[in-house]
Short mmCIF file of C-alpha atoms and ligand atoms in Angstrom, two decimals:
data_model
loop_
_atom_site.label_atom_id
_atom_site.label_comp_id
_atom_site.label_asym_id
_atom_site.label_seq_id
_atom_site.Cartn_x
_atom_site.Cartn_y
_atom_site.Cartn_z
CA UNK A 17 0.00 0.00 0.00
CA UNK A 18 1.49 3.32 -0.97
CA UNK A 19 0.17 6.78 -0.27
CA UNK A 20 -0.56 9.14 -3.14
CA UNK A 21 -0.24 12.93 -2.87
CA UNK A 22 -4.01 13.45 -2.76
CA UNK A 23 -4.35 10.81 -0.03
CA UNK A 24 -1.80 12.72 2.04
CA UNK A 25 -3.86 15.86 1.59
CA UNK A 26 -7.07 14.10 2.60
CA UNK A 27 -5.39 12.60 5.63
CA UNK A 28 -4.10 15.97 6.76
CA UNK A 29 -7.65 17.32 6.55
CA UNK A 30 -9.02 14.35 8.47
CA UNK A 31 -6.35 14.74 11.13
CA UNK A 32 -7.82 17.95 12.50
CA UNK A 33 -11.12 16.13 13.13
CA UNK A 34 -9.42 13.51 15.28
CA UNK A 35 -7.97 15.76 17.96
CA UNK A 36 -7.80 15.90 20.93
CA UNK A 37 -6.54 12.36 21.49
CA UNK A 38 -8.97 11.47 24.24
CA UNK A 39 -11.27 8.49 24.81
CA UNK A 40 -13.53 9.62 22.00
CA UNK A 41 -10.76 9.16 19.41
CA UNK A 42 -12.14 5.83 18.05
CA UNK A 43 -15.59 7.40 17.71
CA UNK A 44 -14.18 10.49 15.94
CA UNK A 45 -12.14 8.31 13.63
CA UNK A 46 -15.16 6.18 12.75
CA UNK A 47 -17.12 9.35 12.10
CA UNK A 48 -14.40 10.87 9.93
CA UNK A 49 -14.09 7.68 7.91
CA UNK A 50 -17.83 7.26 7.37
CA UNK A 51 -17.54 9.71 4.45
CA UNK A 52 -19.04 7.94 1.44
CA UNK A 53 -16.31 9.04 -0.92
CA UNK A 54 -13.93 6.60 0.79
CA UNK A 55 -13.67 3.00 -0.37
CA UNK A 56 -12.58 0.17 1.89
CA UNK A 57 -8.93 0.56 0.87
CA UNK A 58 -8.89 4.30 1.59
CA UNK A 59 -10.53 3.73 4.95
CA UNK A 60 -7.91 1.17 5.96
CA UNK A 61 -5.11 3.49 4.91
CA UNK A 62 -6.43 6.58 6.74
CA UNK A 63 -7.18 4.51 9.79
CA UNK A 64 -3.61 3.24 9.91
CA UNK A 65 -2.20 6.70 9.33
CA UNK A 66 -4.34 8.06 12.17
CA UNK A 67 -3.07 5.30 14.47
CA UNK A 68 0.53 5.98 13.51
CA UNK A 69 0.00 9.66 14.13
CA UNK A 70 -1.44 8.84 17.56
CA UNK A 71 1.64 6.76 18.42
CA UNK A 72 3.91 9.66 17.49
CA UNK A 73 1.79 12.31 19.13
CA UNK A 74 4.35 13.34 21.74
CA UNK A 75 7.08 14.14 19.25
CA UNK A 76 4.86 15.12 16.41
CA UNK A 77 4.93 18.83 15.64
CA UNK A 78 1.40 19.70 14.68
CA UNK A 79 2.42 22.55 12.44
CA UNK A 80 4.88 20.56 10.33
CA UNK A 81 2.53 19.07 7.78
CA UNK A 82 5.31 17.98 5.50
CA UNK A 83 7.00 15.97 8.19
CA UNK A 84 3.73 14.49 9.33
CA UNK A 85 2.90 13.37 5.84
CA UNK A 86 6.30 11.80 5.42
CA UNK A 87 6.22 9.91 8.69
CA UNK A 88 2.66 8.86 8.09
CA UNK A 89 3.57 7.60 4.64
CA UNK A 90 6.52 5.71 5.97
CA UNK A 91 4.47 4.06 8.69
CA UNK A 92 1.59 3.07 6.47
CA UNK A 93 0.51 -0.51 5.91
CA UNK A 94 3.61 -1.51 3.98
CA UNK A 95 6.39 0.49 5.58
CA UNK A 96 8.87 1.94 3.17
CA UNK A 97 12.14 1.83 5.05
CA UNK A 98 13.89 4.44 2.91
CA UNK A 99 11.04 6.91 3.33
CA UNK A 100 10.96 6.21 7.01
CA UNK A 101 14.68 6.91 7.41
CA UNK A 102 14.23 10.10 5.45
CA UNK A 103 11.48 11.09 7.86
CA UNK A 104 13.76 10.43 10.81
CA UNK A 105 16.53 12.49 9.29
CA UNK A 106 14.27 15.46 8.63
CA UNK A 107 12.27 15.40 11.82
CA UNK A 108 12.70 17.23 15.08
CA UNK A 109 15.31 16.38 17.76
CA UNK A 110 14.17 12.95 18.85
CA UNK A 111 13.96 11.57 15.34
CA UNK A 112 17.27 13.00 14.19
CA UNK A 113 19.13 11.55 17.17
CA UNK A 114 17.43 8.24 16.76
CA UNK A 115 18.42 8.17 13.10
CA UNK A 116 22.05 9.07 13.78
CA UNK A 117 22.53 6.73 16.71
CA UNK A 118 21.05 3.76 14.95
CA UNK A 119 23.66 1.61 13.31
CA UNK A 120 21.28 -0.84 11.73
CA UNK A 121 17.69 -0.20 10.71
CA UNK A 122 14.93 -1.49 12.96
CA UNK A 123 13.31 -3.26 10.05
CA UNK A 124 15.12 -4.98 7.21
CA UNK A 125 15.17 -3.23 3.86
CA UNK A 126 14.32 -6.44 2.13
CA UNK A 127 10.83 -7.85 2.48
CA UNK A 128 9.47 -5.15 4.81
CA UNK A 129 6.07 -6.81 4.61
CA UNK A 130 7.25 -10.01 6.22
CA UNK A 131 5.53 -10.79 9.49
CA UNK A 132 7.78 -11.43 12.48
CA UNK A 133 8.42 -15.00 13.44
CA UNK A 134 6.61 -16.17 16.53
CA UNK A 135 8.72 -15.53 19.57
CA UNK A 136 10.83 -12.96 17.75
CA UNK A 137 8.79 -10.00 18.81
CA UNK A 138 6.95 -7.33 16.90
CA UNK A 139 8.28 -5.13 14.11
CA UNK A 140 8.82 -1.65 15.50
CA UNK A 141 10.12 1.21 13.40
CA UNK A 142 10.66 3.60 16.29
CA UNK A 143 13.13 1.73 18.46
CA UNK A 144 15.43 -1.26 18.30
CA UNK A 145 13.96 -2.52 21.59
CA UNK A 146 17.24 -2.08 23.50
CA UNK A 147 16.40 1.22 25.13
CA UNK A 148 13.07 2.86 25.84
CA UNK A 149 12.29 5.85 23.62
CA UNK A 150 11.26 7.92 26.63
CA UNK A 151 10.07 10.84 24.52
CA UNK A 152 7.18 8.83 23.17
CA UNK A 153 5.61 7.83 26.51
CA UNK A 154 4.04 9.71 29.40
CA UNK A 155 6.45 9.77 32.39
CA UNK A 156 4.26 7.56 34.60
CA UNK A 157 4.29 4.76 32.01
CA UNK A 158 8.08 4.40 32.29
CA UNK A 159 8.10 3.67 36.02
CA UNK A 160 8.68 0.12 37.34
CA UNK A 161 5.50 -1.97 37.25
CA UNK A 162 4.12 0.17 34.41
CA UNK A 163 3.62 -0.67 30.71
CA UNK A 164 6.73 0.96 29.22
CA UNK A 165 9.21 0.08 31.97
CA UNK A 166 11.01 -2.52 29.85
CA UNK A 167 12.53 -1.63 26.45
CA UNK A 168 11.12 -4.73 24.75
CA UNK A 169 7.57 -4.13 25.97
CA UNK A 170 7.81 -0.43 25.18
CA UNK A 171 8.94 -1.23 21.64
CA UNK A 172 6.09 -3.69 21.19
CA UNK A 173 3.54 -1.15 22.39
CA UNK A 174 4.72 1.26 19.70
CA UNK A 175 4.33 -1.25 16.92
CA UNK A 176 1.36 -2.10 14.76
CA UNK A 177 -0.78 -4.98 16.02
CA UNK A 178 -1.27 -8.10 13.93
CA UNK A 179 -4.63 -9.56 13.11
CA UNK A 180 -5.35 -12.81 14.92
CA UNK A 181 -8.20 -15.16 14.18
CA UNK A 182 -9.71 -17.87 16.32
CA UNK A 183 -11.01 -20.78 14.33
CA UNK A 184 -14.53 -21.75 15.39
CA UNK A 185 -14.87 -24.70 13.09
CA UNK A 186 -13.34 -28.00 14.09
CA UNK A 187 -14.18 -30.20 11.10
CA UNK A 188 -11.43 -30.83 8.53
CA UNK A 189 -13.80 -29.68 5.76
CA UNK A 190 -14.57 -26.43 7.67
CA UNK A 191 -10.90 -25.71 8.26
CA UNK A 192 -10.06 -26.44 4.62
CA UNK A 193 -12.82 -24.08 3.46
CA UNK A 194 -11.45 -21.24 5.60
CA UNK A 195 -7.92 -21.94 4.42
CA UNK A 196 -9.00 -21.93 0.78
CA UNK A 197 -10.89 -18.66 1.11
CA UNK A 198 -8.06 -16.83 2.88
CA UNK A 199 -5.52 -18.15 0.36
CA UNK A 200 -7.85 -17.08 -2.45
CA UNK A 201 -7.71 -13.53 -1.10
CA UNK A 202 -3.91 -13.69 -1.27
CA UNK A 203 -3.40 -13.46 2.49
CA UNK A 204 -0.56 -15.49 3.94
CA UNK A 205 -1.82 -17.35 7.01
CA UNK A 206 0.49 -18.29 9.86
CA UNK A 207 -0.68 -20.87 12.35
CA UNK A 208 0.39 -20.67 15.96
CA UNK A 209 1.64 -24.17 16.58
CA UNK A 210 1.00 -24.27 20.32
CA UNK A 211 -2.62 -23.27 19.78
CA UNK A 212 -3.97 -24.65 16.49
CA UNK A 213 -7.12 -22.51 16.60
CA UNK A 214 -5.02 -19.30 16.42
CA UNK A 215 -4.14 -18.04 12.94
CA UNK A 216 -2.33 -14.83 12.12
CA UNK A 217 -3.10 -12.69 9.08
CA UNK A 218 -1.47 -9.50 7.78
CA UNK A 219 -2.84 -6.53 9.76
CA UNK A 220 -4.70 -5.02 6.82
CA UNK A 221 -6.56 -8.19 5.77
CA UNK A 222 -10.26 -7.29 5.51
CA UNK A 223 -11.36 -10.47 7.22
CA UNK A 224 -14.86 -9.26 8.10
CA UNK A 225 -15.68 -9.24 4.39
CA UNK A 226 -15.09 -13.00 4.05
CA UNK A 227 -17.66 -15.80 3.97
CA UNK A 228 -15.66 -17.56 6.69
CA UNK A 229 -16.28 -14.64 9.03
CA UNK A 230 -19.90 -14.13 8.02
CA UNK A 231 -20.61 -17.85 8.55
CA UNK A 232 -18.98 -17.78 11.99
CA UNK A 233 -16.18 -20.19 11.10
CA UNK A 234 -13.65 -17.62 12.27
CA UNK A 235 -13.73 -14.83 14.83
CA UNK A 236 -11.26 -12.01 15.32
CA UNK A 237 -9.53 -12.43 18.69
CA UNK A 238 -6.04 -11.42 19.71
CA UNK A 239 -3.76 -14.36 20.49
CA UNK A 240 -3.02 -12.98 23.97
CA UNK A 241 -6.74 -12.85 24.67
CA UNK A 242 -7.02 -16.47 23.53
CA UNK A 243 -4.21 -17.43 25.93
CA UNK A 244 -6.19 -16.22 28.95
CA UNK A 245 -8.87 -18.88 28.73
CA UNK A 246 -6.36 -21.50 27.58
CA UNK A 247 -4.26 -21.00 30.74
CA UNK A 248 -7.30 -22.09 32.74
CA UNK A 249 -8.32 -25.02 30.49
CA UNK A 250 -12.00 -25.09 31.54
CA UNK A 251 -13.39 -28.62 31.77
CA UNK A 252 -15.97 -29.48 29.05
CA UNK A 253 -19.56 -29.56 30.24
CA UNK A 254 -19.16 -26.90 32.95
CA UNK A 255 -21.45 -23.98 33.70
CA UNK A 256 -19.63 -20.63 33.66
CA UNK A 257 -20.49 -17.00 34.27
CA UNK A 258 -18.69 -14.42 32.14
CA UNK A 259 -19.33 -11.51 34.50
CA UNK A 260 -17.90 -8.69 32.31
CA UNK A 261 -18.57 -10.21 28.92
CA UNK A 262 -18.57 -7.10 26.73
CA UNK A 263 -19.26 -8.15 23.14
CA UNK A 264 -18.22 -11.67 24.05
CA UNK A 265 -14.74 -12.32 22.68
CA UNK A 266 -14.00 -14.68 25.56
CA UNK A 267 -17.60 -15.84 25.96
CA UNK A 268 -17.47 -17.45 22.52
CA UNK A 269 -14.13 -19.08 23.22
CA UNK A 270 -15.38 -20.40 26.55
CA UNK A 271 -18.56 -21.73 24.94
CA UNK A 272 -16.47 -23.55 22.34
CA UNK A 273 -14.20 -25.14 24.97
CA UNK A 274 -17.09 -26.12 27.25
CA UNK A 275 -18.82 -27.79 24.31
CA UNK A 276 -22.53 -28.40 23.71
CA UNK A 277 -23.00 -29.93 27.18
CA UNK A 278 -21.59 -26.85 28.87
CA UNK A 279 -23.05 -23.36 29.08
CA UNK A 280 -21.99 -19.78 29.52
CA UNK A 281 -24.07 -17.05 31.05
CA UNK A 282 -22.79 -13.68 29.88
CA UNK A 283 -23.37 -10.46 31.76
CA UNK A 284 -22.32 -6.86 31.14
CA UNK A 285 -23.62 -3.46 32.14
CA UNK A 286 -23.69 -2.40 28.47
CA UNK A 287 -26.84 -3.61 26.73
CA UNK A 288 -25.41 -2.77 23.29
CA UNK A 289 -22.40 -5.02 23.93
CA UNK A 290 -24.67 -7.91 24.92
CA UNK A 291 -26.73 -7.38 21.75
CA UNK A 292 -23.53 -7.67 19.71
CA UNK A 293 -22.59 -10.76 21.71
CA UNK A 294 -25.92 -12.38 20.78
CA UNK A 295 -25.27 -11.63 17.09
CA UNK A 296 -21.82 -13.20 17.31
CA UNK A 297 -23.16 -16.24 19.17
CA UNK A 298 -25.77 -16.72 16.49
CA UNK A 299 -23.21 -16.33 13.71
CA UNK A 300 -21.02 -18.97 15.36
CA UNK A 301 -24.00 -21.30 15.96
CA UNK A 302 -23.58 -21.36 19.77
CA UNK A 303 -26.72 -22.63 21.47
CA UNK A 304 -24.98 -22.78 24.86
CA UNK A 305 -24.70 -19.02 25.48
CA UNK A 306 -27.28 -16.93 27.32
CA UNK A 307 -26.98 -13.20 28.00
CA UNK A 308 -28.11 -11.74 31.31
CA UNK A 309 -28.78 -8.01 31.59
CA UNK A 310 -29.03 -8.38 35.36
CA UNK A 311 -27.70 -10.98 37.74
CA UNK A 312 -29.54 -12.49 40.68
CA UNK A 313 -28.00 -11.69 44.07
CA UNK A 314 -24.82 -13.65 44.68
CA UNK A 315 -26.34 -15.25 47.80
CA UNK A 316 -29.04 -16.98 45.72
CA UNK A 317 -26.31 -18.54 43.53
CA UNK A 318 -24.55 -19.82 46.61
CA UNK A 319 -27.68 -21.37 48.04
CA UNK A 320 -29.47 -22.55 44.88
CA UNK A 321 -27.56 -25.21 43.00
CA UNK A 322 -24.20 -24.36 44.51
CA UNK A 323 -23.00 -21.67 42.13
CA UNK A 324 -20.96 -21.75 38.92
CA UNK A 325 -18.12 -24.08 37.99
CA UNK A 326 -16.27 -21.02 36.89
CA UNK A 327 -16.68 -17.25 37.02
CA UNK A 328 -14.61 -15.09 34.69
CA UNK A 329 -14.05 -11.48 35.78
CA UNK A 330 -12.45 -9.96 32.69
CA UNK A 331 -12.48 -6.64 34.44
CA UNK A 332 -12.73 -3.12 33.05
CA UNK A 333 -9.20 -1.72 33.22
CA UNK A 334 -6.85 1.01 32.02
CA UNK A 335 -6.27 -0.87 28.76
CA UNK A 336 -2.52 -0.23 28.95
CA UNK A 337 -1.92 -3.62 27.33
CA UNK A 338 -3.86 -2.52 24.25
CA UNK A 339 -1.82 0.53 23.24
CA UNK A 340 -0.88 -1.17 19.97
CA UNK A 341 -4.56 -1.12 18.95
CA UNK A 342 -5.64 1.91 20.97
CA UNK A 343 -2.65 4.32 20.94
CA UNK A 344 -4.84 7.25 22.04
CA UNK A 345 -5.09 5.65 25.49
CA UNK A 346 -1.39 6.36 25.97
CA UNK A 347 -2.19 10.07 25.93
CA UNK A 348 -5.37 10.24 27.95
CA UNK A 349 -4.76 7.69 30.74
CA UNK A 350 -3.55 9.05 34.09
CA UNK A 351 -2.12 7.36 37.20
CA UNK A 352 -5.39 8.27 38.93
CA UNK A 353 -7.32 6.27 36.30
CA UNK A 354 -5.18 3.26 37.16
CA UNK A 355 -5.79 3.60 40.89
CA UNK A 356 -9.53 3.97 40.25
CA UNK A 357 -9.53 0.93 37.95
CA UNK A 358 -7.74 -1.18 40.58
CA UNK A 359 -10.35 -0.25 43.19
CA UNK A 360 -13.19 -1.20 40.83
CA UNK A 361 -11.50 -4.47 39.88
CA UNK A 362 -11.19 -5.50 43.50
CA UNK A 363 -14.85 -4.63 44.11
CA UNK A 364 -15.90 -6.79 41.15
CA UNK A 365 -13.81 -9.72 42.37
CA UNK A 366 -15.29 -9.44 45.88
CA UNK A 367 -18.79 -9.18 44.44
CA UNK A 368 -18.52 -12.22 42.16
CA UNK A 369 -16.46 -14.52 44.40
CA UNK A 370 -19.57 -15.92 46.20
CA UNK A 371 -20.99 -17.05 42.83
CA UNK A 372 -18.29 -19.72 42.50
CA UNK A 373 -19.28 -23.17 43.78
CA UNK A 374 -16.95 -24.96 46.21
CA UNK A 375 -14.29 -26.59 44.06
CA UNK A 376 -14.91 -24.07 41.25
CA UNK A 377 -12.71 -21.35 39.75
CA UNK A 378 -12.69 -17.58 39.91
CA UNK A 379 -10.63 -16.24 37.01
CA UNK A 380 -9.41 -12.66 37.08
CA UNK A 381 -8.13 -11.05 33.88
CA UNK A 382 -7.22 -7.59 32.59
CA UNK A 383 -5.75 -6.08 29.44
CA UNK A 384 -3.50 -3.93 31.60
CA UNK A 385 0.28 -4.04 32.07
CA UNK A 386 0.20 -2.17 35.40
CA UNK A 387 1.07 -4.18 38.53
CA UNK A 388 -1.39 -2.07 40.48
CA UNK A 389 -4.29 -3.54 38.49
CA UNK A 390 -2.82 -7.02 38.21
CA UNK A 391 -0.65 -8.74 40.82
CA UNK A 392 -1.57 -6.18 43.49
CA UNK A 393 -5.31 -6.73 43.01
CA UNK A 394 -4.71 -10.49 43.07
CA UNK A 395 -2.59 -10.24 46.23
CA UNK A 396 -5.20 -8.03 47.95
CA UNK A 397 -7.97 -10.48 47.05
CA UNK A 398 -5.99 -13.44 48.40
CA UNK A 399 -5.21 -11.57 51.58
CA UNK A 400 -8.92 -10.95 52.19
CA UNK A 401 -10.26 -14.31 50.96
CA UNK A 402 -7.36 -16.68 51.59
CA UNK A 403 -9.57 -18.76 53.91
CA UNK A 404 -11.88 -19.62 50.99
CA UNK A 405 -9.76 -19.23 47.85
CA UNK A 406 -6.27 -20.35 46.91
CA UNK A 407 -4.31 -19.82 43.73
CA UNK A 408 -4.75 -22.49 41.09
CA UNK A 409 -1.52 -22.60 39.05
CA UNK A 410 -2.02 -22.10 35.32
CA UNK A 411 -2.60 -25.32 33.37
CA UNK A 412 -0.75 -23.83 30.40
CA UNK A 413 1.76 -20.96 30.63
CA UNK A 414 2.92 -20.54 27.01
CA UNK A 415 6.37 -19.94 28.44
CA UNK A 416 5.42 -17.01 30.70
CA UNK A 417 6.62 -17.27 34.30
CA UNK A 418 3.91 -17.06 36.99
CA UNK A 419 4.33 -14.20 39.51
CA UNK A 420 4.30 -14.61 43.30
CA UNK A 421 0.47 -14.81 43.19
CA UNK A 422 0.49 -17.45 40.44
CA UNK A 423 -0.67 -14.90 37.86
CA UNK A 424 0.67 -14.64 34.31
CA UNK A 425 1.51 -11.42 32.52
CA UNK A 426 1.17 -11.92 28.79
CA UNK A 427 3.87 -9.65 27.38
CA UNK A 428 3.09 -8.31 23.92
CA UNK A 429 6.63 -8.62 22.54
CA UNK A 430 6.82 -12.36 22.94
CA UNK A 431 4.22 -13.55 20.46
CA UNK A 432 3.09 -10.34 18.76
CA UNK A 433 -0.04 -9.86 20.89
CA UNK A 434 -1.70 -7.33 23.14
CA UNK A 435 -0.67 -7.33 26.82
CA UNK A 436 -2.79 -9.12 29.45
CA UNK A 437 -2.82 -10.49 32.97
CA UNK A 438 -4.61 -13.60 34.23
CA UNK A 439 -4.81 -15.46 37.52
CA UNK A 440 -7.13 -18.28 38.64
CA UNK A 441 -8.37 -18.79 42.20
CA UNK A 442 -9.73 -22.14 43.30
CA UNK A 443 -12.55 -22.17 45.84
CA UNK A 444 -11.75 -24.74 48.46
CA UNK A 445 -14.27 -27.57 48.39
C1 SAM B 9 -12.25 -5.81 29.39
S1 SAM B 9 -13.87 -5.48 28.92
C2 SAM B 9 -14.47 -7.10 28.60
C3 SAM B 9 -14.01 -7.69 27.32
C4 SAM B 9 -14.71 -8.99 26.99
N1 SAM B 9 -14.68 -9.93 28.08
C5 SAM B 9 -14.11 -9.63 25.75
O1 SAM B 9 -13.45 -10.68 25.86
O2 SAM B 9 -14.31 -9.10 24.65
C6 SAM B 9 -14.66 -5.09 30.42
C7 SAM B 9 -16.16 -5.03 30.33
O3 SAM B 9 -16.65 -4.82 31.65
C8 SAM B 9 -17.87 -4.14 31.55
N2 SAM B 9 -18.21 -3.63 32.88
C9 SAM B 9 -17.83 -2.49 33.50
N3 SAM B 9 -18.34 -2.43 34.74
C10 SAM B 9 -19.06 -3.57 34.91
C11 SAM B 9 -19.85 -4.09 35.98
N4 SAM B 9 -20.00 -3.42 37.10
N5 SAM B 9 -20.45 -5.28 35.79
C12 SAM B 9 -20.33 -5.96 34.63
N6 SAM B 9 -19.60 -5.51 33.59
C13 SAM B 9 -18.98 -4.33 33.72
C14 SAM B 9 -17.62 -3.13 30.47
O4 SAM B 9 -18.83 -2.69 29.90
C15 SAM B 9 -16.74 -3.92 29.50
O5 SAM B 9 -17.52 -4.49 28.48
#
């Protein structure tokens, strides 16, 4: 994908409609791109340029349109290394230094489109991953226990996210049909060996336009998100509550793993998200999912029928693990937001813990990379409920080392994912 002169002009006009970079950025972007003169290809390009611009916001001189256009061009879907170097060389202080100090380019000149190998990290054009480009992050994010504290994680968070699919069909014929359709579109598919349902596509593949997606044979779900449920390995046939289900990314995965004999009850405070969840469940042919706009009091669960086999609290969080997909959050999240999120997460865990039957699991997950929302919430919960709950070590770790609480931090640089945290508590029987 290259960027023509008129596309640069259009993007620079769009750009003014996207600021300020606050929580409404995705909404503004959607609005700006709803213009009927744009085709699908244009939309994907402008979207990616807007995301790149958001990543560079801190060092991006608003008045220097020429520089912006150059950097944006260089960072577009197929990065042009030469153009990118030129942008570095012409840019303000940070970029010039970075260009001069760099002995070898961050991405190879040859085959810039190549996806990184699994385990080799994410392609990042802004840093070589050996030192943190401090200029690009808010100061609080660089502190220990925060998302950009390590150079490798910081580099990953500045890079473009890949597109991960979760296969919802298990039959050889179904899998072959998906494979054939994706190949027919010219998209190279990479399978994640340790999790055969996870397939990676190039980031700009328009997967929602495929039959495979429309028929529910594939869903879009980040690999890191898929790991969370896999670390728990829920037993088939169980009855689970997805207490913060949103539009159901993990509900669908849970329902697939529990199988037709199992069931998932999905709750969220957002009715629109639950409506989307129902559409996705229907598309995927899941008869074992039910949405609940309200939940009965936890006490009734504990007394009637003994509660759930598993309760997933995929809690609302700062989203600091999702900066690859939501770079605006880097600019509008504050340390106070993180403290507030941690308080809410703990409240949700306390509230849902009684819904777990004796012998069952309470799974806590976030898409945050802040200790305050992760291991510290887990430690606080254990301190208060250690008489009833104990840590259940992860069944699968995918090579990540459990922390002192038995929780896993899914680091984005390792497998080209978003960042997450997950820990499972077992209710003593
Ligand atoms: C991290 S998102 C969930 C993502 C979802 N599980 C998925 O896999 O796609 C957190 C969700 O919690 C919901 N939420 C916030 N406060 C809540 C509450 N008090 N009870 C239930 N859900 C809540 C939000 O609406 C949001 O959808």
